[in-house]
Short mmCIF file of C-alpha atoms and ligand atoms in Angstrom, two decimals:
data_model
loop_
_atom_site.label_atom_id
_atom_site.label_comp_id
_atom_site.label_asym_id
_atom_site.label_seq_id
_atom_site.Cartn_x
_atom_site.Cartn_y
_atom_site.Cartn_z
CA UNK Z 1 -28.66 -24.87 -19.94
CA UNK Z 2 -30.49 -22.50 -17.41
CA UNK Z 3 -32.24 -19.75 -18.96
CA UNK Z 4 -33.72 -16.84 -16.79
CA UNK Z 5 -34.01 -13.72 -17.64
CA UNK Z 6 -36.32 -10.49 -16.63
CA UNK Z 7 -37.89 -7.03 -18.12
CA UNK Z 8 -36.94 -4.49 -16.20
CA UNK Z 9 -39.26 -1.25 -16.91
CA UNK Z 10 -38.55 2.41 -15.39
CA UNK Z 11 -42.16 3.00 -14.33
CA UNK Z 12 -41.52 6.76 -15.42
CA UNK Z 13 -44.86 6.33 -18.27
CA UNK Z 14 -46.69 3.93 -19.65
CA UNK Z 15 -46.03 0.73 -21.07
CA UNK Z 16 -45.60 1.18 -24.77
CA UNK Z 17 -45.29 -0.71 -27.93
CA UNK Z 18 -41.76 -0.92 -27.67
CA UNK Z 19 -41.97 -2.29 -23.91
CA UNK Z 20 -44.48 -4.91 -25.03
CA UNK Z 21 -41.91 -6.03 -27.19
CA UNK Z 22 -38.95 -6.17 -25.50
CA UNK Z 23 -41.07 -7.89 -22.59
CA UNK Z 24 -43.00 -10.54 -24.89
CA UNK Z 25 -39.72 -11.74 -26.27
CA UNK Z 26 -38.25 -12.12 -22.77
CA UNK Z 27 -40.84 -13.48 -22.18
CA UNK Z 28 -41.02 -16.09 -24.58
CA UNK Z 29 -37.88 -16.64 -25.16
CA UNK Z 30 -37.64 -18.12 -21.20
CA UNK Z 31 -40.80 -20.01 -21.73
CA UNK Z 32 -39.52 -21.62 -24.56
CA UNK Z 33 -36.43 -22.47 -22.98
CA UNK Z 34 -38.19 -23.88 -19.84
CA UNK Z 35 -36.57 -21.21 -18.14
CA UNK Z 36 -37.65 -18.22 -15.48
CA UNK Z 37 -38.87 -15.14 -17.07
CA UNK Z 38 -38.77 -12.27 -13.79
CA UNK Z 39 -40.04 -8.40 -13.46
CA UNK Z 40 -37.84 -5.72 -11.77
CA UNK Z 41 -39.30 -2.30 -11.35
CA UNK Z 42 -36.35 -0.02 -12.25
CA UNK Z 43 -37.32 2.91 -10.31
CA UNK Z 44 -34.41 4.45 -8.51
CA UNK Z 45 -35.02 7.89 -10.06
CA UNK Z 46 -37.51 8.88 -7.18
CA UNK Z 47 -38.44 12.00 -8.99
CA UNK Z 48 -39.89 10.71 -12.59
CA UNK Z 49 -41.14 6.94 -11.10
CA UNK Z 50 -44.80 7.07 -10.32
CA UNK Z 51 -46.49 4.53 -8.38
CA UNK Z 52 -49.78 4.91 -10.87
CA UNK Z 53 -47.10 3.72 -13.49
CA UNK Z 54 -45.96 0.74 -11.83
CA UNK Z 55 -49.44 -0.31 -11.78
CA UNK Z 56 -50.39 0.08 -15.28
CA UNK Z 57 -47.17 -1.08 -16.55
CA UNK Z 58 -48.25 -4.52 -14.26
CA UNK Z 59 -51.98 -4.53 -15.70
CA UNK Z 60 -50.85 -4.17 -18.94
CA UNK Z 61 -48.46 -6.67 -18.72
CA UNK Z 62 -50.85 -9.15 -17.37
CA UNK Z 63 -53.60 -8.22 -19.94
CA UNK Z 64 -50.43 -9.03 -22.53
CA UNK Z 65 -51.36 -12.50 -21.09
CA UNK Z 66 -47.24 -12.33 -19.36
CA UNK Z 67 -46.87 -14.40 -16.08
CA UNK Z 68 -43.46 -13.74 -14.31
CA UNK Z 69 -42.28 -15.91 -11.50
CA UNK Z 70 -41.69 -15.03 -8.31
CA UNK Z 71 -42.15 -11.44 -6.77
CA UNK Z 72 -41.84 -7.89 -8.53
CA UNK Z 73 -38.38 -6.35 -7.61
CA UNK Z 74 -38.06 -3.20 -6.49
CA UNK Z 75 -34.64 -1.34 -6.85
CA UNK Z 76 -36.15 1.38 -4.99
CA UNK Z 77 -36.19 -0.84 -1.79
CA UNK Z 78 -32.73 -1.54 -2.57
CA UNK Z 79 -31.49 1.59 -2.82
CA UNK Z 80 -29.21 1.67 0.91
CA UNK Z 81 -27.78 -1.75 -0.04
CA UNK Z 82 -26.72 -0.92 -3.41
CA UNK Z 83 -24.81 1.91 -2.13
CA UNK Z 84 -23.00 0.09 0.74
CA UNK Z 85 -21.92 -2.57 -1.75
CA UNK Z 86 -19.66 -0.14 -3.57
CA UNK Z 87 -17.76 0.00 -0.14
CA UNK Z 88 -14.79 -2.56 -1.55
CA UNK Z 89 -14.40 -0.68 -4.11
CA UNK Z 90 -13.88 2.38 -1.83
CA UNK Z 91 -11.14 0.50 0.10
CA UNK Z 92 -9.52 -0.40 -3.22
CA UNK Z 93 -9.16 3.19 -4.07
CA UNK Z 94 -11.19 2.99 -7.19
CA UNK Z 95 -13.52 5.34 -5.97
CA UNK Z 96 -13.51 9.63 -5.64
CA UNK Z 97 -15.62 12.32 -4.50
CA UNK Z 98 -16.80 14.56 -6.94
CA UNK Z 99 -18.74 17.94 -6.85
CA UNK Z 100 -18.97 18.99 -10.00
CA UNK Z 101 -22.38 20.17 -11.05
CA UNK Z 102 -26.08 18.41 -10.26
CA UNK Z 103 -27.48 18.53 -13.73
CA UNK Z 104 -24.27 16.84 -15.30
CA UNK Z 105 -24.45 14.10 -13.06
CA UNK Z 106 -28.29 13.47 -13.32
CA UNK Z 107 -27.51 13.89 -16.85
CA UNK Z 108 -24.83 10.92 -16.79
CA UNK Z 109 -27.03 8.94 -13.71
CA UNK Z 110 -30.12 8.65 -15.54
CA UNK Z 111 -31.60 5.53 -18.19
CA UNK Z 112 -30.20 6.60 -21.77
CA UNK Z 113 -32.22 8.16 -24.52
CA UNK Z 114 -31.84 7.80 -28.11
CA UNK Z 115 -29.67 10.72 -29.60
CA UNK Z 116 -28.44 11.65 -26.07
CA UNK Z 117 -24.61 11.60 -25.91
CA UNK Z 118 -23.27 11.07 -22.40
CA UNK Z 119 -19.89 13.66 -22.37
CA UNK Z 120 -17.41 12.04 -20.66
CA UNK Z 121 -16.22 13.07 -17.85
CA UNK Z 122 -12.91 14.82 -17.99
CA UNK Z 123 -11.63 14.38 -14.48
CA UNK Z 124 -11.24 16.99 -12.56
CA UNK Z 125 -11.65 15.58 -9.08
CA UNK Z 126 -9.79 12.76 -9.70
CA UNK Z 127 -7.22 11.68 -7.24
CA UNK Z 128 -9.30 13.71 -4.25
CA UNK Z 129 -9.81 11.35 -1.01
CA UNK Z 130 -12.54 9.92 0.29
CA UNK Z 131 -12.27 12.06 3.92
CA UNK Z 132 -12.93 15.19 1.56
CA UNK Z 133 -16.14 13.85 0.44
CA UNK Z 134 -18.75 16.47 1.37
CA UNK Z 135 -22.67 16.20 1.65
CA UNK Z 136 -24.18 15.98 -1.87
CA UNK Z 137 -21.30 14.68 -3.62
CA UNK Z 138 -21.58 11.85 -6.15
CA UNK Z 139 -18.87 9.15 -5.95
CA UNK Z 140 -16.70 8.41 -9.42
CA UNK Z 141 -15.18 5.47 -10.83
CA UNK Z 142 -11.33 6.16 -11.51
CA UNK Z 143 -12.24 3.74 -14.81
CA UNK Z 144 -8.26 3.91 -15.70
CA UNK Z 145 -7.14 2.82 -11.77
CA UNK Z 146 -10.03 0.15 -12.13
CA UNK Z 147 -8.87 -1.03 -15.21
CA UNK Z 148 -5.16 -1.38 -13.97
CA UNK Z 149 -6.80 -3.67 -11.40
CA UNK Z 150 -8.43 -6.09 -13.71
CA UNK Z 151 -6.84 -8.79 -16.57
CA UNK Z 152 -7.86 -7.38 -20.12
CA UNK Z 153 -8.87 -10.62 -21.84
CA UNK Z 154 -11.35 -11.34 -18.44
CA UNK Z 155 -13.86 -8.38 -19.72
CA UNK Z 156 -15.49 -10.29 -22.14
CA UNK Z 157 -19.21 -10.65 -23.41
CA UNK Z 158 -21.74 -12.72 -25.29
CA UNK Z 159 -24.10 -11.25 -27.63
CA UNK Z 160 -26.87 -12.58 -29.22
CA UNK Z 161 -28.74 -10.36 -30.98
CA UNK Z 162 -28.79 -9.60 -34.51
CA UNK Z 163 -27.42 -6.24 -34.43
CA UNK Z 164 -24.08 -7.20 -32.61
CA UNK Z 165 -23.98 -10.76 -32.30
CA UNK Z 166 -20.61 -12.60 -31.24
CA UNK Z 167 -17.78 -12.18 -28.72
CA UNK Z 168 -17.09 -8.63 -27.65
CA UNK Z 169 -13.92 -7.81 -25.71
CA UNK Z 170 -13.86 -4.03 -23.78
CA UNK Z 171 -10.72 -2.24 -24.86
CA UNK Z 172 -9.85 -0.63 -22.08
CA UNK Z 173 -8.24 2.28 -24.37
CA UNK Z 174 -12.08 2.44 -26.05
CA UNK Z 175 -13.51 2.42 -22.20
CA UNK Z 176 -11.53 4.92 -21.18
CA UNK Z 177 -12.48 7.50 -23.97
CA UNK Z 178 -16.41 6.30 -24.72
CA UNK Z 179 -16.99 5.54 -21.18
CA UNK Z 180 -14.59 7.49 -18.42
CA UNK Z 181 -14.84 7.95 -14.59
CA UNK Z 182 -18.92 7.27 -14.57
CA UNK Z 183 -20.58 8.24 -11.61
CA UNK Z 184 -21.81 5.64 -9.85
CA UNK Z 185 -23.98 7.29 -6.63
CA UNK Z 186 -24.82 10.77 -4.94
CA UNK Z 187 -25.10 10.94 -1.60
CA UNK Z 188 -27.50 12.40 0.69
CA UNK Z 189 -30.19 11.68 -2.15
CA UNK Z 190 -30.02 7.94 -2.17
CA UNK Z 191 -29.42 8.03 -5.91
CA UNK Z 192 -27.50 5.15 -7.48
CA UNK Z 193 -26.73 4.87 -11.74
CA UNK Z 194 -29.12 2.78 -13.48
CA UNK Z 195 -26.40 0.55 -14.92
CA UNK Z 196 -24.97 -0.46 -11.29
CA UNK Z 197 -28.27 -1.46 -9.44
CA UNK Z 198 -29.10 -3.37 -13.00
CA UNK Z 199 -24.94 -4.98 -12.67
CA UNK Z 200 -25.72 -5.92 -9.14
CA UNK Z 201 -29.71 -6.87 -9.58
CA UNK Z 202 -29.50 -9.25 -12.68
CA UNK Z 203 -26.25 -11.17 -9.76
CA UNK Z 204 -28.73 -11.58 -7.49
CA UNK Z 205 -31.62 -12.27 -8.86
CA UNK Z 206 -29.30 -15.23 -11.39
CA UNK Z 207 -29.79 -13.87 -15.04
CA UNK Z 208 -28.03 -16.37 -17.37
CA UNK Z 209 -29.84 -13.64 -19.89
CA UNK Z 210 -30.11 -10.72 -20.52
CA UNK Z 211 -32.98 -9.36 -23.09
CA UNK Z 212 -32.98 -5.59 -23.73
CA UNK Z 213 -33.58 -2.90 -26.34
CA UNK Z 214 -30.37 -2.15 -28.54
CA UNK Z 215 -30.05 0.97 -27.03
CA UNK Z 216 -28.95 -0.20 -24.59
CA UNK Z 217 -25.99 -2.12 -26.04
CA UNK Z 218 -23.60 0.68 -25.31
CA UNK Z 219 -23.90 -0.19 -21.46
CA UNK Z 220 -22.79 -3.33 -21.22
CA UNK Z 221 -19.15 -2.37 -21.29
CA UNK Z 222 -19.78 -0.56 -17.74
CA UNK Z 223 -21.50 -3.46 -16.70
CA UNK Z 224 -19.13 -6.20 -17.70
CA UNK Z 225 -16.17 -4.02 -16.22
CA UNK Z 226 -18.73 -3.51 -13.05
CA UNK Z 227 -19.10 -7.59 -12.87
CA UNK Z 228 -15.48 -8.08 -12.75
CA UNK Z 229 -14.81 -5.57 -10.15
CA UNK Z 230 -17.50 -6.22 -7.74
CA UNK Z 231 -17.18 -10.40 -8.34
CA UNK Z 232 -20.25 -10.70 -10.08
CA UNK Z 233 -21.26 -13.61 -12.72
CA UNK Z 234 -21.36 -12.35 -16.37
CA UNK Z 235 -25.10 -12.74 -18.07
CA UNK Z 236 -25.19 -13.27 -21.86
CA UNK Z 237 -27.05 -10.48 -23.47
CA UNK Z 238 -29.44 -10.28 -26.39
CA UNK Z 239 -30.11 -6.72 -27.29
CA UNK Z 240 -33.27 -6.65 -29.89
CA UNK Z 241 -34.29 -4.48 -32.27
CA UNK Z 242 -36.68 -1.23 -31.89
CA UNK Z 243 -40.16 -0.82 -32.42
CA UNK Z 244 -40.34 2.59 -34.24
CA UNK Z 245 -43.00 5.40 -34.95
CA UNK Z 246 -43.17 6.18 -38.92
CA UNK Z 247 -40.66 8.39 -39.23
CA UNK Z 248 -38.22 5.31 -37.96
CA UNK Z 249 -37.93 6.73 -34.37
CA UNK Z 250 -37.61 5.00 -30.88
CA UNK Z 251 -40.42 5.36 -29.55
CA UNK Z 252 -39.98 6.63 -26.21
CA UNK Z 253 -42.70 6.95 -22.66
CA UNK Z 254 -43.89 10.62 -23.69
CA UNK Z 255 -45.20 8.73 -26.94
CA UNK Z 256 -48.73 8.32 -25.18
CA UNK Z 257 -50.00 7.56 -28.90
CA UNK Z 258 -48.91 4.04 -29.00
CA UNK Z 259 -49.06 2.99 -25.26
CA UNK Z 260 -50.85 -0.07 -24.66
CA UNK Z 261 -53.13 0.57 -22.65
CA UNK Z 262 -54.56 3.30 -25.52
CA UNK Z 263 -54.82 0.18 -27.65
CA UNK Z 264 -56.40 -1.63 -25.22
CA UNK Z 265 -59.24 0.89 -24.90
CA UNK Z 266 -59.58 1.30 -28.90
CA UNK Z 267 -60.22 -2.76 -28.53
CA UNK Z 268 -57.13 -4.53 -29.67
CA UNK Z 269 -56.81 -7.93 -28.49
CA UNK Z 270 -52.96 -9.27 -26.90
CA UNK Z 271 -52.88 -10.82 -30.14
CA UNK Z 272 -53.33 -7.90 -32.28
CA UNK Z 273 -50.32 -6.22 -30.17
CA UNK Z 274 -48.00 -9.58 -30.85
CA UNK Z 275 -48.96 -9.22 -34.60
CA UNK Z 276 -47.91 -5.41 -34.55
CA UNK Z 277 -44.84 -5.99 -32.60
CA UNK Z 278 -44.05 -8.68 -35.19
CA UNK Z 279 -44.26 -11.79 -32.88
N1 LIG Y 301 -34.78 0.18 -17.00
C1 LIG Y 301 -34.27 0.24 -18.32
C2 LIG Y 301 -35.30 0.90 -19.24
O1 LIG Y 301 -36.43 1.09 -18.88
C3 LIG Y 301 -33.94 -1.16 -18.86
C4 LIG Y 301 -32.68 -1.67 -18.29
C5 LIG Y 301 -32.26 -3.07 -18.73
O2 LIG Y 301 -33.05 -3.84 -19.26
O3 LIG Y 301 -31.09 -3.40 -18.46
O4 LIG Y 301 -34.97 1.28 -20.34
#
């Protein structure tokens, strides 16, 4: 059976412990299987993504002794396209304008951290049109309209890992109170959510598998109802356990302490990273 799959980084720091993981056990895991093993740059937040970043997090990785095939994605080159893709979904009436304020939807836009709960929003532009859409509003899933659209045995997913492994079916009654009317772009500042331009990039670029941190578990609902909206082939995912700090933490890009490349100058070998990783 085909296996490719990809680490997909936000070059907003440095590559740390916890990316080394997650990317050596893609990594791996693809190799063993004779399958692909590709890089995607996850940089549509044009404010924290650094250029510097992307090319540390790519030195690093090579030093790590990682090939990938094929060329490094960019969703930041992308970002146009993913937007005009949502445009059946506009003429389906699943989508509305919303301006309610910037900092909640950066808030609800941006890659998740650890202890960060994502409110849900409680709809109050739902129902407005599309022709009132004004500059600098973001556009909103009506979840409960898209949900009326779609068969509730289809939104289905694979798990692998550990933590969660089996068959997982999205209530829609659990979607619509953990997950709600998302936001899925803002206009006029090319922004796009992280968990749409990942739906649409692991389609295109053919990801039989996905291989990601735990924390990120809790998106894959969105994404499997995102697939089946948007006609998009359904990965299976293996979300893997966290590298912590000592007092059992994520460890997150601020935590300069254990990037690699501060290893790397204190003379640790690729090896010696593996072994502390526990490959
Ligand atoms: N870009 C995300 C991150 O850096 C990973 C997304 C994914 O693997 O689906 O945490």
């Amino acid at each position: 059976m085909a296996f490719v799959t990809r680490f997909a980084p936000s070059p907003t720091g440095p590559l740390h412990l916890g990316h080394a993981y997650s990317a050596l056990l893609g990594h791996d895991m693809a190799r063993a299987a004779g399958g692909s093993f590709l890089l995607r740059m996850e940089d549509t937040d044009l404010e924290r993504c650094r250029p510097e970043y992307e090319a540390q997090i790519l030195d690093d990785l090579s030093w790590l002794g990682l090939t990938w095939d094929g060329p490094v994605h960019r969703q930041s080159e992308h970002i146009a396209c993913y937007n005009a893709r949502l445009e059946p979904l506009i003429a389906r009436s699943l989508l509305y304008p919303c301006s309610c304020t910037r900092s909640d939807i950066r808030a609800a836009l941006s890659a998740p951290q650890e202890g960060v709960q994502h409110n849900v929003y409680p709809g109050i532009c739902r129902g407005r049109s599309m022709a009132s859409r004004l500059p600098g509003d973001a556009l909103r899933l009506d979840l409960g309209a898209a949900l009326a659209q779609l068969s509730p045995e289809a939104l289905v997913f694979q798990e692998t890992g550990a933590a969660h492994e089996g068959r997982h079916l999205v209530e829609a009654d659990t979607a619509l109170s953990d997950i709600g009317d998302v936001v899925l772009s803002r206009k006029g500042e090319d922004i796009v959510a992280y968990f749409l331009a990942s739906a649409f990039d692991d389609a295109d670029q053919g990801i039989t598998d996905v291989v990601r941190g735990v924390d990120l578990f809790t998106f894959t609902p969105i994404q499997v109802i995102l697939q089946h909206l948007l006609a998009l082939p359904a990965p299976r995912y293996h979300h893997h356990g966290l590298i912590r700090d000592d007092q059992g933490k994520r460890l997150a890009k601020r935590d300069d302490a254990r990037a690699i490349a501060k290893y790397r100058a204190e003379g640790a070998s690729p090896a010696d990273i593996r072994r502390m990783v526990g490959l």
